[in-house]
XYZ file of C-alpha atoms in Angstrom:
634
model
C 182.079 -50.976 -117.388
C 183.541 -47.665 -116.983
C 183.231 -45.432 -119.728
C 184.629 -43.391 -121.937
C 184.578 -39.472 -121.727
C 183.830 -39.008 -125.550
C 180.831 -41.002 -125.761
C 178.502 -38.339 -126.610
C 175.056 -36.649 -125.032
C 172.870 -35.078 -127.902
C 173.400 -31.386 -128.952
C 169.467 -30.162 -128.869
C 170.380 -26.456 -129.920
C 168.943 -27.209 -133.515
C 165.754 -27.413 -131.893
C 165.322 -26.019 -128.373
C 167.970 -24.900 -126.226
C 165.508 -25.661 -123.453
C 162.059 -25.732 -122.378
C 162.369 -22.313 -120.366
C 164.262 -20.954 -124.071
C 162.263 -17.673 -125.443
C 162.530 -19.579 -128.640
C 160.548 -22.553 -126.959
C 158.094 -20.412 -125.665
C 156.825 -18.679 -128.596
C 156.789 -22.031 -130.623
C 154.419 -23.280 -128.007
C 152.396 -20.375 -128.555
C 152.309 -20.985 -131.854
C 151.246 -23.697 -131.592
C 148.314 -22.792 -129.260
C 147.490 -19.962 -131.658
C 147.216 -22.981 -134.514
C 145.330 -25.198 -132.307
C 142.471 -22.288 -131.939
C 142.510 -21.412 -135.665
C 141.538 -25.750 -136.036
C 138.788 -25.032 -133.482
C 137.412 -22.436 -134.997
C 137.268 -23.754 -138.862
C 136.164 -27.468 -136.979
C 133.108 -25.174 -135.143
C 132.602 -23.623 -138.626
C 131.795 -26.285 -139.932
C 129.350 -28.315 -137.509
C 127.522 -24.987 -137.819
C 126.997 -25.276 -141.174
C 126.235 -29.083 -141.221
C 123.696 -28.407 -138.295
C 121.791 -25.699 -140.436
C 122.488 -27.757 -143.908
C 123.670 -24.614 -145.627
C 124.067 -25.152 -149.143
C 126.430 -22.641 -149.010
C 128.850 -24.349 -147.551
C 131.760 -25.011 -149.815
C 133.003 -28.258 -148.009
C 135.872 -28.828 -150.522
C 137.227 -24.803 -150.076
C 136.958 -25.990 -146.601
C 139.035 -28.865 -146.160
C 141.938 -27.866 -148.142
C 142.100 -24.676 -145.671
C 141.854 -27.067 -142.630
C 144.181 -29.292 -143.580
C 146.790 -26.671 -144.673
C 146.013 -25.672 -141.132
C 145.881 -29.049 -139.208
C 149.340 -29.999 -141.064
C 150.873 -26.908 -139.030
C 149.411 -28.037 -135.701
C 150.730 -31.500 -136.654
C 154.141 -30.370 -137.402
C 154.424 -28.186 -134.324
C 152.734 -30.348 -131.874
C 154.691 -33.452 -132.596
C 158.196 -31.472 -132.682
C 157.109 -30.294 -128.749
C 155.847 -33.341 -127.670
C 159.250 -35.230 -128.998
C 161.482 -32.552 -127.461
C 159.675 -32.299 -124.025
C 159.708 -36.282 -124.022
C 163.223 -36.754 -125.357
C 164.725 -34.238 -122.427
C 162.820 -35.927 -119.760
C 164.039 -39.377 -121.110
C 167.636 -38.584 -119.810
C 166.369 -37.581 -116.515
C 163.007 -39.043 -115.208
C 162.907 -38.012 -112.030
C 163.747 -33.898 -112.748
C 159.983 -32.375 -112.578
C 160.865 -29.241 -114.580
C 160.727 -31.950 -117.205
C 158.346 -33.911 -116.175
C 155.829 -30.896 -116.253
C 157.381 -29.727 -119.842
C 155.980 -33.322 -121.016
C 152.558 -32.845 -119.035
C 152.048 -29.562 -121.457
C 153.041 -31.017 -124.470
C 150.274 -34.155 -123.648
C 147.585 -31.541 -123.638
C 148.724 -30.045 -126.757
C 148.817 -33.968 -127.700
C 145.107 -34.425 -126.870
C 143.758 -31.196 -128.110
C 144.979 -32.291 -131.504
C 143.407 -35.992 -130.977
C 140.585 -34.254 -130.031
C 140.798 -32.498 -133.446
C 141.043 -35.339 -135.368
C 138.552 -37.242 -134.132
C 136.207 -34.367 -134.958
C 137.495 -34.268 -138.419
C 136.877 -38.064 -138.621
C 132.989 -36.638 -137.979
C 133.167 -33.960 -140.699
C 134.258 -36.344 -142.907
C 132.203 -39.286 -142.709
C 129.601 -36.724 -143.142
C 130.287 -35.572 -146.033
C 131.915 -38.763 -148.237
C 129.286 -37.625 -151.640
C 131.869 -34.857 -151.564
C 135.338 -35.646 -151.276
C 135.487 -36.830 -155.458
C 134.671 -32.937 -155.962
C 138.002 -32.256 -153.420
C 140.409 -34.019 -155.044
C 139.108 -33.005 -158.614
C 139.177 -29.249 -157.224
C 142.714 -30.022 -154.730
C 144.693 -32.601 -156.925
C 147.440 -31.471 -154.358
C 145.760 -33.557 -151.928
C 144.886 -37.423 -154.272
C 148.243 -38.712 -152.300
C 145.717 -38.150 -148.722
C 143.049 -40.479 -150.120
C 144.504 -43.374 -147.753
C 145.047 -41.253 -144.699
C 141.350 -38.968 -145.072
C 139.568 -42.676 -146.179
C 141.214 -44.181 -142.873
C 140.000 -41.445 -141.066
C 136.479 -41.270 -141.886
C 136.492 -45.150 -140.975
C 137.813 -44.092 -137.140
C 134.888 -42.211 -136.514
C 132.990 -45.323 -135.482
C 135.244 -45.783 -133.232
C 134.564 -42.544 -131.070
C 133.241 -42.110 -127.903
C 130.939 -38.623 -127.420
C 133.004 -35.642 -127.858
C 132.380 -35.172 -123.961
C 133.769 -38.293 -122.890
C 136.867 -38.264 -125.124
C 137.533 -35.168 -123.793
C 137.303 -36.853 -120.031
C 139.283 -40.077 -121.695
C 142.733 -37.600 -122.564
C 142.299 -35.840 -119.869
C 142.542 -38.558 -117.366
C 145.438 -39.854 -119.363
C 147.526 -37.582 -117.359
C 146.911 -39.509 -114.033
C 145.660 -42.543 -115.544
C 147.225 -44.404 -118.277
C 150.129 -41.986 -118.726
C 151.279 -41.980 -115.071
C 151.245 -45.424 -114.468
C 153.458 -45.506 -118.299
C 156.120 -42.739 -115.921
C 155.627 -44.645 -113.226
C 156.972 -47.703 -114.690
C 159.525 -45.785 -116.725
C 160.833 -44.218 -113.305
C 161.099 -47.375 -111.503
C 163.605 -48.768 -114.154
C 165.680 -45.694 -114.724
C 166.302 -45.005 -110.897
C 166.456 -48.894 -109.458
C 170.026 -49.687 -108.708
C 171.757 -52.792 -106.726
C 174.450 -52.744 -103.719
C 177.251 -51.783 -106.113
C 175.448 -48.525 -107.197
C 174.939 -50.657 -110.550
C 171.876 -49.087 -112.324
C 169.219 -51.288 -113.790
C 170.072 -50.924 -117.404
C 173.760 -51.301 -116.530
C 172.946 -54.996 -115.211
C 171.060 -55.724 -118.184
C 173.715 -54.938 -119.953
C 175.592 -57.604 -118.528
C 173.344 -60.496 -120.296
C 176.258 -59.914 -122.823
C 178.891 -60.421 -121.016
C 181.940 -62.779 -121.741
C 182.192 -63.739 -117.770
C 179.583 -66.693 -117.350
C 179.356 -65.896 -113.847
C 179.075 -62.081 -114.216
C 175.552 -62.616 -116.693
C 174.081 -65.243 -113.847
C 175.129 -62.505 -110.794
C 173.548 -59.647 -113.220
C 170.468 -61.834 -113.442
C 170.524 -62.774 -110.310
C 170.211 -58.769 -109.163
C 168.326 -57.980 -111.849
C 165.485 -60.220 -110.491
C 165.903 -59.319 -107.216
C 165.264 -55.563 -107.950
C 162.290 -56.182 -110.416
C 161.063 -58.584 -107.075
C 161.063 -55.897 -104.748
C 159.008 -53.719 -106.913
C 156.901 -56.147 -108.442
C 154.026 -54.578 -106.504
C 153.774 -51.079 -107.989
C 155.174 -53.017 -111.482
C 151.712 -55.007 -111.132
C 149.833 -52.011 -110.228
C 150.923 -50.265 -113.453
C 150.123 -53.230 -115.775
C 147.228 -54.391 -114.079
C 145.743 -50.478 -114.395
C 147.109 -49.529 -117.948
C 145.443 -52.648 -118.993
C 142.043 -52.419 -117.702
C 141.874 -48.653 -118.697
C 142.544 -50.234 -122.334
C 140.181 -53.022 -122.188
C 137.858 -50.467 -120.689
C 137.860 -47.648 -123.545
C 138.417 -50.314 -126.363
C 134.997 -51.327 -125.218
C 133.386 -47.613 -125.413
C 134.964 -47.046 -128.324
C 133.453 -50.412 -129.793
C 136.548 -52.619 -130.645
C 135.730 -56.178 -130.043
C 139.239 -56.954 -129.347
C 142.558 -54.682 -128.452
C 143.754 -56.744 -131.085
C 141.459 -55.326 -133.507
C 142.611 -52.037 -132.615
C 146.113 -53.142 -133.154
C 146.122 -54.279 -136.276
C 144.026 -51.072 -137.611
C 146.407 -48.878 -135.918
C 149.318 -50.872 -137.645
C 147.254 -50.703 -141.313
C 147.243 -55.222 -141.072
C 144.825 -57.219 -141.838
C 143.968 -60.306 -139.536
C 145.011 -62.629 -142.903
C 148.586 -60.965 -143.252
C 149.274 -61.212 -138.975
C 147.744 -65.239 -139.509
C 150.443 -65.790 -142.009
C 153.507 -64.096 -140.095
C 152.716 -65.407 -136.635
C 152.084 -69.262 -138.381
C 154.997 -68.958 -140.215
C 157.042 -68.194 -137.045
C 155.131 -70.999 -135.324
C 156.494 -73.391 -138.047
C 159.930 -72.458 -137.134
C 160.172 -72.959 -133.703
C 161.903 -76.434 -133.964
C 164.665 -74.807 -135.508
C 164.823 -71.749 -132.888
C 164.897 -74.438 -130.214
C 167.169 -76.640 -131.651
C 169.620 -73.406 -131.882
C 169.088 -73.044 -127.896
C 169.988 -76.299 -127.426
C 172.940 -76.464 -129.551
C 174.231 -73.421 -128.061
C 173.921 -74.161 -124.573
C 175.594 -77.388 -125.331
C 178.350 -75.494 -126.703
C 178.866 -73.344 -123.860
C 178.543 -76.233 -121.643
C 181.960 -77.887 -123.913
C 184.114 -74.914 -123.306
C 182.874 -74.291 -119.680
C 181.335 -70.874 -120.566
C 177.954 -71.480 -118.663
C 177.042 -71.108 -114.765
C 174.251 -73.257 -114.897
C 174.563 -76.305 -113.663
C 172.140 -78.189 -115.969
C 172.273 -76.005 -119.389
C 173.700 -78.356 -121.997
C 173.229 -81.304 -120.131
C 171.084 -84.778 -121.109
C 169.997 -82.064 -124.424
C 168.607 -79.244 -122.050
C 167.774 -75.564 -123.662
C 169.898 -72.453 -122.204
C 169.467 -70.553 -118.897
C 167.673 -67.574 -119.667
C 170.438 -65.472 -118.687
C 173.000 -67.307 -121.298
C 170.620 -66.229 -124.062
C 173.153 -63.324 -125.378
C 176.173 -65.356 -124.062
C 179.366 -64.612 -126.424
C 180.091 -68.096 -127.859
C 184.058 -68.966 -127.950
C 185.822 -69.299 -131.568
C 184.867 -72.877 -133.095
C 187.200 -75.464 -131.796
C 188.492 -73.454 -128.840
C 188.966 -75.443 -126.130
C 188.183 -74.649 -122.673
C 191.463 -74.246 -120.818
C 192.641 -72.062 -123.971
C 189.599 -69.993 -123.905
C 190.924 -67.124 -122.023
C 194.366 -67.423 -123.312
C 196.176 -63.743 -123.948
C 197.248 -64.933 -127.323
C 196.553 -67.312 -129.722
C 196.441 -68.660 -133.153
C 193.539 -68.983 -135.980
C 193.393 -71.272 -138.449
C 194.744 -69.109 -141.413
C 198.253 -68.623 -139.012
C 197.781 -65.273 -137.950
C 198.350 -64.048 -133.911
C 196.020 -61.854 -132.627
C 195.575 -60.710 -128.991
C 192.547 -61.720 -127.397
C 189.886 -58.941 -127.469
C 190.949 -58.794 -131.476
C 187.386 -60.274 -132.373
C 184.770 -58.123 -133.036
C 182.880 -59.664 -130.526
C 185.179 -60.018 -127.577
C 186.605 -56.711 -127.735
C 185.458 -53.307 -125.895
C 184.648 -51.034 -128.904
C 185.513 -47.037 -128.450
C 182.279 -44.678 -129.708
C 184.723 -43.785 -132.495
C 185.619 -46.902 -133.924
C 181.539 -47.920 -133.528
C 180.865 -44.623 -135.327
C 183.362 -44.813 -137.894
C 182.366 -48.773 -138.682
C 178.727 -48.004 -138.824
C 180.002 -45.156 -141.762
C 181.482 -47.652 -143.602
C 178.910 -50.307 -143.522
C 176.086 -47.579 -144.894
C 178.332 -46.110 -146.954
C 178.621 -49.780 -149.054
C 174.616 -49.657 -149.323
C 174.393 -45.860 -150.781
C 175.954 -42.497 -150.534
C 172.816 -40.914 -149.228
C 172.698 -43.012 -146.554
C 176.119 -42.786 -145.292
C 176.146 -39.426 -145.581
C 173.043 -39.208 -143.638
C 174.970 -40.953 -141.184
C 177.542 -38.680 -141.415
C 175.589 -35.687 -140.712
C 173.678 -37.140 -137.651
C 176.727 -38.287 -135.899
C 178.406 -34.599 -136.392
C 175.586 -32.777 -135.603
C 174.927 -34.223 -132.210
C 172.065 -35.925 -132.436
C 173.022 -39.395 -130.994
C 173.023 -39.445 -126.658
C 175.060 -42.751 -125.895
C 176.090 -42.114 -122.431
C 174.978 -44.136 -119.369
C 173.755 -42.082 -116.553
C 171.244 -42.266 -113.544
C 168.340 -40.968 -114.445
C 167.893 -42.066 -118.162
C 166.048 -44.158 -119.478
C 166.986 -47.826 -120.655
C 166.670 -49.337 -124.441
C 167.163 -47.042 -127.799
C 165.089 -45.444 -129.705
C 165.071 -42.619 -132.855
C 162.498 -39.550 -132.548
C 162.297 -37.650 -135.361
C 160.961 -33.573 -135.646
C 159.240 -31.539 -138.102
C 160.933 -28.740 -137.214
C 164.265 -28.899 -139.475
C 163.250 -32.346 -140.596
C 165.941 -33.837 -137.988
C 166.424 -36.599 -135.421
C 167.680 -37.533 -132.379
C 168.807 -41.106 -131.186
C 169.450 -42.783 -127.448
C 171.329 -45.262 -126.897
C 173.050 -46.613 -123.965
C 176.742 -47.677 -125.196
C 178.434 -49.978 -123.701
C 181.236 -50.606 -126.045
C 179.675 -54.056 -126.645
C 179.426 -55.625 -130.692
C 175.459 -55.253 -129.660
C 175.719 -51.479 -129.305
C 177.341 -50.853 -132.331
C 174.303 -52.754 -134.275
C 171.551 -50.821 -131.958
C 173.071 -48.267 -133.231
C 172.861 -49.019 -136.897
C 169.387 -49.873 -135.725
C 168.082 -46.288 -134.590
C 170.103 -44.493 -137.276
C 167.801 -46.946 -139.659
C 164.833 -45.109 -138.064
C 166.366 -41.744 -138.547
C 167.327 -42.599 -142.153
C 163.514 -43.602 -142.689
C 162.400 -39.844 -141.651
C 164.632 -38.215 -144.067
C 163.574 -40.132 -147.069
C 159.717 -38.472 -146.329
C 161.652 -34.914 -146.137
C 159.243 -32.873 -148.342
C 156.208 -34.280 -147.265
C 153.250 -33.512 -145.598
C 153.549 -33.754 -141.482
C 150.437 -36.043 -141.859
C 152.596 -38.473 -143.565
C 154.873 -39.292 -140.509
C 152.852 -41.132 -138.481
C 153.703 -44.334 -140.206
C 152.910 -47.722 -138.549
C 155.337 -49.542 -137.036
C 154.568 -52.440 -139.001
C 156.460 -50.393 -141.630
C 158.626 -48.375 -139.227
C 160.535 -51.070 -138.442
C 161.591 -51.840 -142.012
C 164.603 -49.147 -142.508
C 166.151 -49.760 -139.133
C 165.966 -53.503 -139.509
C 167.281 -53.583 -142.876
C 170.283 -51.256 -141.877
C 171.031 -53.623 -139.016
C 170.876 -56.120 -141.997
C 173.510 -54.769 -143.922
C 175.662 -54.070 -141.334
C 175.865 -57.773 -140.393
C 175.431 -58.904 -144.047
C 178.877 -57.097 -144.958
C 180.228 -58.317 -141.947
C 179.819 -61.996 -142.915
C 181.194 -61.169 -146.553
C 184.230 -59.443 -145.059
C 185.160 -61.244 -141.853
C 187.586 -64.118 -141.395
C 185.982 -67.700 -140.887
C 186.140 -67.120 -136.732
C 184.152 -64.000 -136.949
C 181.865 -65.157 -139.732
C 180.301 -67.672 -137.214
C 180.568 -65.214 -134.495
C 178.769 -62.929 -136.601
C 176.237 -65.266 -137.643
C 175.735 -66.038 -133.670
C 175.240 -62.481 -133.251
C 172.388 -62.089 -135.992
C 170.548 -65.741 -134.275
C 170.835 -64.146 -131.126
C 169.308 -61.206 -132.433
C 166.487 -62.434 -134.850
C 165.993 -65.475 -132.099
C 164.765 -62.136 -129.847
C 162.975 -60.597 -133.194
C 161.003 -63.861 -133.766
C 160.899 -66.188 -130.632
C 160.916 -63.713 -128.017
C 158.450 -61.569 -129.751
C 155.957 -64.720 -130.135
C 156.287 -64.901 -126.349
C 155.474 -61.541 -125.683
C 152.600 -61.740 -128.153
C 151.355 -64.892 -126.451
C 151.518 -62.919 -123.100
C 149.741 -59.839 -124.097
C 146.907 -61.749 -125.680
C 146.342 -63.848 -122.224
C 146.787 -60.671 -120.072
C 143.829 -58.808 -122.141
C 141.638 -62.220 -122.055
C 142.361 -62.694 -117.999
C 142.168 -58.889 -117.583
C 138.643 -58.805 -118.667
C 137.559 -61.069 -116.075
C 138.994 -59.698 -113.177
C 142.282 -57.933 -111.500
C 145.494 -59.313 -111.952
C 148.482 -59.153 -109.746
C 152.359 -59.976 -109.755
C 151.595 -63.536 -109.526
C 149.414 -63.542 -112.189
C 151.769 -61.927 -114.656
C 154.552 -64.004 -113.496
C 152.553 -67.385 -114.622
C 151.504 -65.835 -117.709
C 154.489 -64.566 -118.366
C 156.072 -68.226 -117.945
C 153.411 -69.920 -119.823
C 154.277 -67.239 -122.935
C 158.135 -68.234 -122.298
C 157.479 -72.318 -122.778
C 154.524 -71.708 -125.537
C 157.584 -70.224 -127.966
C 161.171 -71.105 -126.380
C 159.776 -74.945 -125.158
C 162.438 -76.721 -124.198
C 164.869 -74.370 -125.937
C 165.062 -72.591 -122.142
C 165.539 -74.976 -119.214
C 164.383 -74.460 -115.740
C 166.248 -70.816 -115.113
C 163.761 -68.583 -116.894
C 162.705 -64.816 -116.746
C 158.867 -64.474 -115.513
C 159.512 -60.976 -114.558
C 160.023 -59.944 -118.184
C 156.576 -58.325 -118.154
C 157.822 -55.586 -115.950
C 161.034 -55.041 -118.334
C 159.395 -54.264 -120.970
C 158.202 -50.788 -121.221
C 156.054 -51.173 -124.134
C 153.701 -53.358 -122.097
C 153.260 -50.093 -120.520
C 152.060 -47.786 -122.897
C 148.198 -46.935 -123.427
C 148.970 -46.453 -127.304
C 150.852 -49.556 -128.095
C 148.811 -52.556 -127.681
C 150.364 -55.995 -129.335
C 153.274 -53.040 -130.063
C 155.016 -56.804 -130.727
C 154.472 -58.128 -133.676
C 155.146 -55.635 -135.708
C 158.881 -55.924 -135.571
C 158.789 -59.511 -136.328
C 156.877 -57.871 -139.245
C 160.230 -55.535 -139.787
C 162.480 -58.009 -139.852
C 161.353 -60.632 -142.184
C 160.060 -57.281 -144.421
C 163.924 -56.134 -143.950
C 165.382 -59.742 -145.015
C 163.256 -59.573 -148.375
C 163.966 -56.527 -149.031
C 168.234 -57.419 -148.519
C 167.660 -60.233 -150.791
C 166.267 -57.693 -153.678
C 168.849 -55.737 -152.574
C 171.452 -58.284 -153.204
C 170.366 -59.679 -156.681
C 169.938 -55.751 -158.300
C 172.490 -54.221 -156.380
C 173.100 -50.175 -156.330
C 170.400 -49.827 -158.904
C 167.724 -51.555 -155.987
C 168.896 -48.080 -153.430
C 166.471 -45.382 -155.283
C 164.093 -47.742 -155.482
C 164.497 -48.363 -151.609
C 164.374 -44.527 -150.462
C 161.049 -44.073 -152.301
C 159.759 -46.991 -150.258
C 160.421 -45.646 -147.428
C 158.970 -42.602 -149.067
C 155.580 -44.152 -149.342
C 155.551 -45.677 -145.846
C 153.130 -43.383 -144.821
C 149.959 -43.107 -146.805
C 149.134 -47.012 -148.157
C 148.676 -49.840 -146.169
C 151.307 -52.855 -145.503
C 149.240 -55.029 -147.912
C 149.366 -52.260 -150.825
C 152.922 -51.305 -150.079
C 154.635 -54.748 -149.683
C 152.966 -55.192 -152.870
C 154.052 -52.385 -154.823
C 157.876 -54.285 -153.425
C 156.298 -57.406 -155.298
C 155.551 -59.120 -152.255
C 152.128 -60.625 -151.155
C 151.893 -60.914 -147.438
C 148.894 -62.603 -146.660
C 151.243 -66.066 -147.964
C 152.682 -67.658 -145.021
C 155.163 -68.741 -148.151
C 156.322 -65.085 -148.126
C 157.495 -65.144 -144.677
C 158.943 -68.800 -144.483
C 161.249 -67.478 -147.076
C 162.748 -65.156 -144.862
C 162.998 -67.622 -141.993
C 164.801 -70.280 -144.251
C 167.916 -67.602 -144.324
C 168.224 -67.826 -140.429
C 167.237 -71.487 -140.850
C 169.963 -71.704 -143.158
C 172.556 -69.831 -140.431
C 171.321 -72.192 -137.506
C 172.842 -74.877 -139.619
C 175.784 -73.788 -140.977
C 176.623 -72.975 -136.903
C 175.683 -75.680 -135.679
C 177.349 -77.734 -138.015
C 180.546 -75.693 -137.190
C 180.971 -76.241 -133.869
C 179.783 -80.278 -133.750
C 183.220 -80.260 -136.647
């Protein structure tokens, strides 16, 4: 579509006008000067280990570094976020890209720091009950320092960590850009960017989403190559250090990195496992549905009780009871009498950046005046980048910074319904950082087990109020929209899981190549969606997926099935206390990042580790696949 001139790019002048900025510069430097001051009190203390100097006050110690190491934290992570978020809205500049090849060094130094620190402490455990007698300050860093300690045997030599970031520069992390670069810059005939066709899985026009998907193949085809060069690399570089660094599985060093146990991950991915007759029959119903009102392409989707063409997945459905010749009638007339132009749904319509703005303000401002006027504040401060243009990147995402305690969000807005909630979505994440404004810089590296929750629970109550608000047409529509949505959440997310689990088992044998992806990719696809898809799948999803592609975020899947069902439970509290349940909610997300899930869901009164737990959360969408289906067959 062509857009609008007022969808906004981020204002960045609250951090760094740019990376050549005087104020940019001396931050760095800062930084560097920070990073020295760590080396020093980190070489400070391995002398004094090595001679066993009982002088050494280890607790006097600590509470210095870390006062310390909290300002390299703070600093470091601000740079790193800036240099990444410029060069996210235009990949192929290499000002930027060398701005971000800095800020990874800084990145690794402070690695490097930790994982000494991990040393120090594990050496010195008889004395950490005299710290936080002498340092009460520091009790709330029991979970953090404790999960520390337990890293350390998980460490390579000093040397050959050193060698390990270092290489991450032209290893791991180039073959991440290189994937990243491919996506941004690929475009069809039309000029059509990537993301632009993806876009178009949404679309109203059935034969628009099959051309889109149609193109979109055909690019990721003619790359598929250097796509299966990345993978295949990033991978065994993983499998490889995992290995050194004596994880028995990269799932191992998933679920430590995401503060799961093995028990809780059983539970959710059973639980999901359970449901998948449901999921499916929800394909199937749907694709039979657009096969009624003529709204597919596919030529056997909806026929003899066949699943949906991949590409009809987001497909708009038409108002219950609309028949085909009236579906794309100018004007016509719901059930309760009243006219209304076509495009009047909230679905079917092209939504302005204002009116998504404005609607996302009301929706938070019906869970809690801190969190609409969080909203507020973001939106008129610049820090959301909607607009479409070569060069950036595809998806959304929130990163937050020290410096200030503010955010910035990208998007890529469309003017579709879907925007509007991945917008609610990211502002979620955003909302999450300011609850933990106040405390330590340490405490923001939350896992994304938990940093899923806010953003999931705000798209929640967007489409929760929606459904409570909206007339009977849009209530279905709106409960299509939150299936389509969780369907991706849950189903899609099992099939990714699936996929990454084979990948790392086939990877360790040997290389693996486009062809190998593809069929694992497809075997993934039928192990969840079954005969929910027919024949007109996507195996090329493995190179859409940029997460696949990062050397940090192994099985980075799960986790947001994790988010959502969290989110759902925490709604439902939500909706039996009411305003009394929001305080109680900000200090949750308060909390999110020194406990594990296990300890935190409980203090929420939940026990993960019960498959029970999550099945409750899949009976509500259970619940909505009825009530659709059920709908349209009337």
């Amino acid at each position: 579509m062509e857009q609008s001139d007022n969808i906004p790019t981020w204002n960045l002048d609250g951090i760094f006008r740019s990376t050549d900025s005087d104020e940019y510069t001396a931050y760095l430097a800062s930084c560097r000067e920070s990073m020295t001051n760590i080396t020093s009190l980190l070489e400070s203390a391995d002398a004094f280990t090595r001679k066993g100097n009982e002088n050494f006050d280890f607790a006097a110690w600590l509470a210095s570094f870390l006062q310390e190491y909290e300002r390299a934290v703070a600093m470091s992570g601000t740079l790193c976020n800036y240099a990444y978020i410029v060069y996210s809205t235009d990949t192929t500049n290499p000002d930027r890209l060398n701005a971000l090849n800095i800020t990874i060094d800084l990145n690794n130094s402070l690695r490097s720091s930790g994982r000494r620190l991990a040393l120090v402490l594990a050496s010195h455990q008889k004395y950490m009950d005299d710290f936080y007698t002498r340092y009460p300050a520091y009790r709330d860093y029991r979970y953090l320092l404790q999960e520390l300690t337990d890293s350390s045997a998980h460490q390579m030599s000093a040397p050959e960590e050193k060698l390990a970031d270092d290489m991450q520069k032209t290893g791991g992390g180039a073959w991440e850009r290189l994937q990243e670069q491919l996506i941004s810059s690929m475009q069809d005939e039309k000029g059509r960017t990537f993301n632009e066709l993806r876009g178009l899985a949404s679309s109203a026009d059935k034969d628009e989403r099959r051309e889109a998907y149609t193109k979109e193949l055909e690019l990721l085809r003619s790359n598929r190559i250097a796509f299966a060069a990345c993978l295949n690399n990033l991978k065994g570089e993983t499998l490889m250090l995992n290995g050194r660094r004596n994880w028995k599985e990269a799932l191992d060093r998933a679920l430590h990195s995401s503060r799961l146990s093995r028990e809780s991950l059983a539970a959710l991915t059973g639980a999901i496992e359970d449901s998948l007759p449901v999921w499916r029959n929800y394909f199937k119903a749907k694709a039979a549905i657009l096969r009624k009102s003529g709204q597919t392409a596919s030529t056997s989707a909806g026929t003899d009780g066949r699943g949906l063409a991949f590409y009809d997945l987001f497909a708009p459905l038409p108002a219950p009871g609309t028949a085909e010749s009236d579906t794309h009638e100018a004007d016509g007339t719901n059930e309760a009498g009243k006219t209304e132009k076509a495009g009047g749904s909230l679905f079917t319509r092209t939504w302005s950046f204002e009116e998504a703005k404005d609607y996302i303000l009301r929706e938070y401002d019906s869970f809690s005046t801190n969190m609409g006027d969080f909203a507020r504040t973001a939106f008129a401060s610049g820090w959301v980048d909607a607009k479409i243009r070569p060069g950036k990147v595809g998806g959304a995402y929130d990163q937050d910074f020290a410096k200030g305690h503010q955010s910035r969000i990208l998007c890529n807005f469309t003017g579709k319904f879907g925007d509007v909630i991945t917008m609610a979505h990211e502002l979620g994440h955003a909302f999450h950082f300011s609850c933990m404004k106040g405390k330590s810089p340490l405490f923001f590296d939350y896992p994304m087990t938990l940093a899923e929750t806010a953003s999931t629970f705000a798209e929640t109550l967007v489409k929760q109020d929606m459904i409570a608000n909206a007339s009977r047409e849009d209530v279905l529509l709106i409960i299509e929209q939150d299936l389509q949505d969780v369907a991706q959440v849950l189903v899609d997310i099992l099939s990714r899981f699936y996929f990454e689990k084979s990948v790392f088992e086939e990877r360790e044998k040997g290389e693996l190549g486009a062809d190998d992806f593809c069929r694992l990719m497809a075997e993934a696809q039928q192990q969840s969606y079954g005969d929910g898809l027919n024949e007109e799948r996507h195996e090329y999803m493995w190179a859409v997926k940029s997460h696949y592609y990062s050397t940090g975020l192994d099985f980075y899947n799960f986790p947001y099935a994790f988010g959502q069902l969290f989110a759902a439970a925490l709604y439902a509290k939500f909706r039996t206390e009411g305003k009394s349940f929001t305080e109680r909610y900000e200090q949750l997300l308060a909390d999110t990042g020194n406990m594990s899930c296990e300890d935190l869901c409980a203090k929420a009164g939940f026990d993960i580790r019960d498959k029970a737990f999550w099945k409750s959360g899949i009976d509500v969408y259970a619940q909505e696949v009825e009530t659709l289906v059920r709908a349209y067959e009337n």
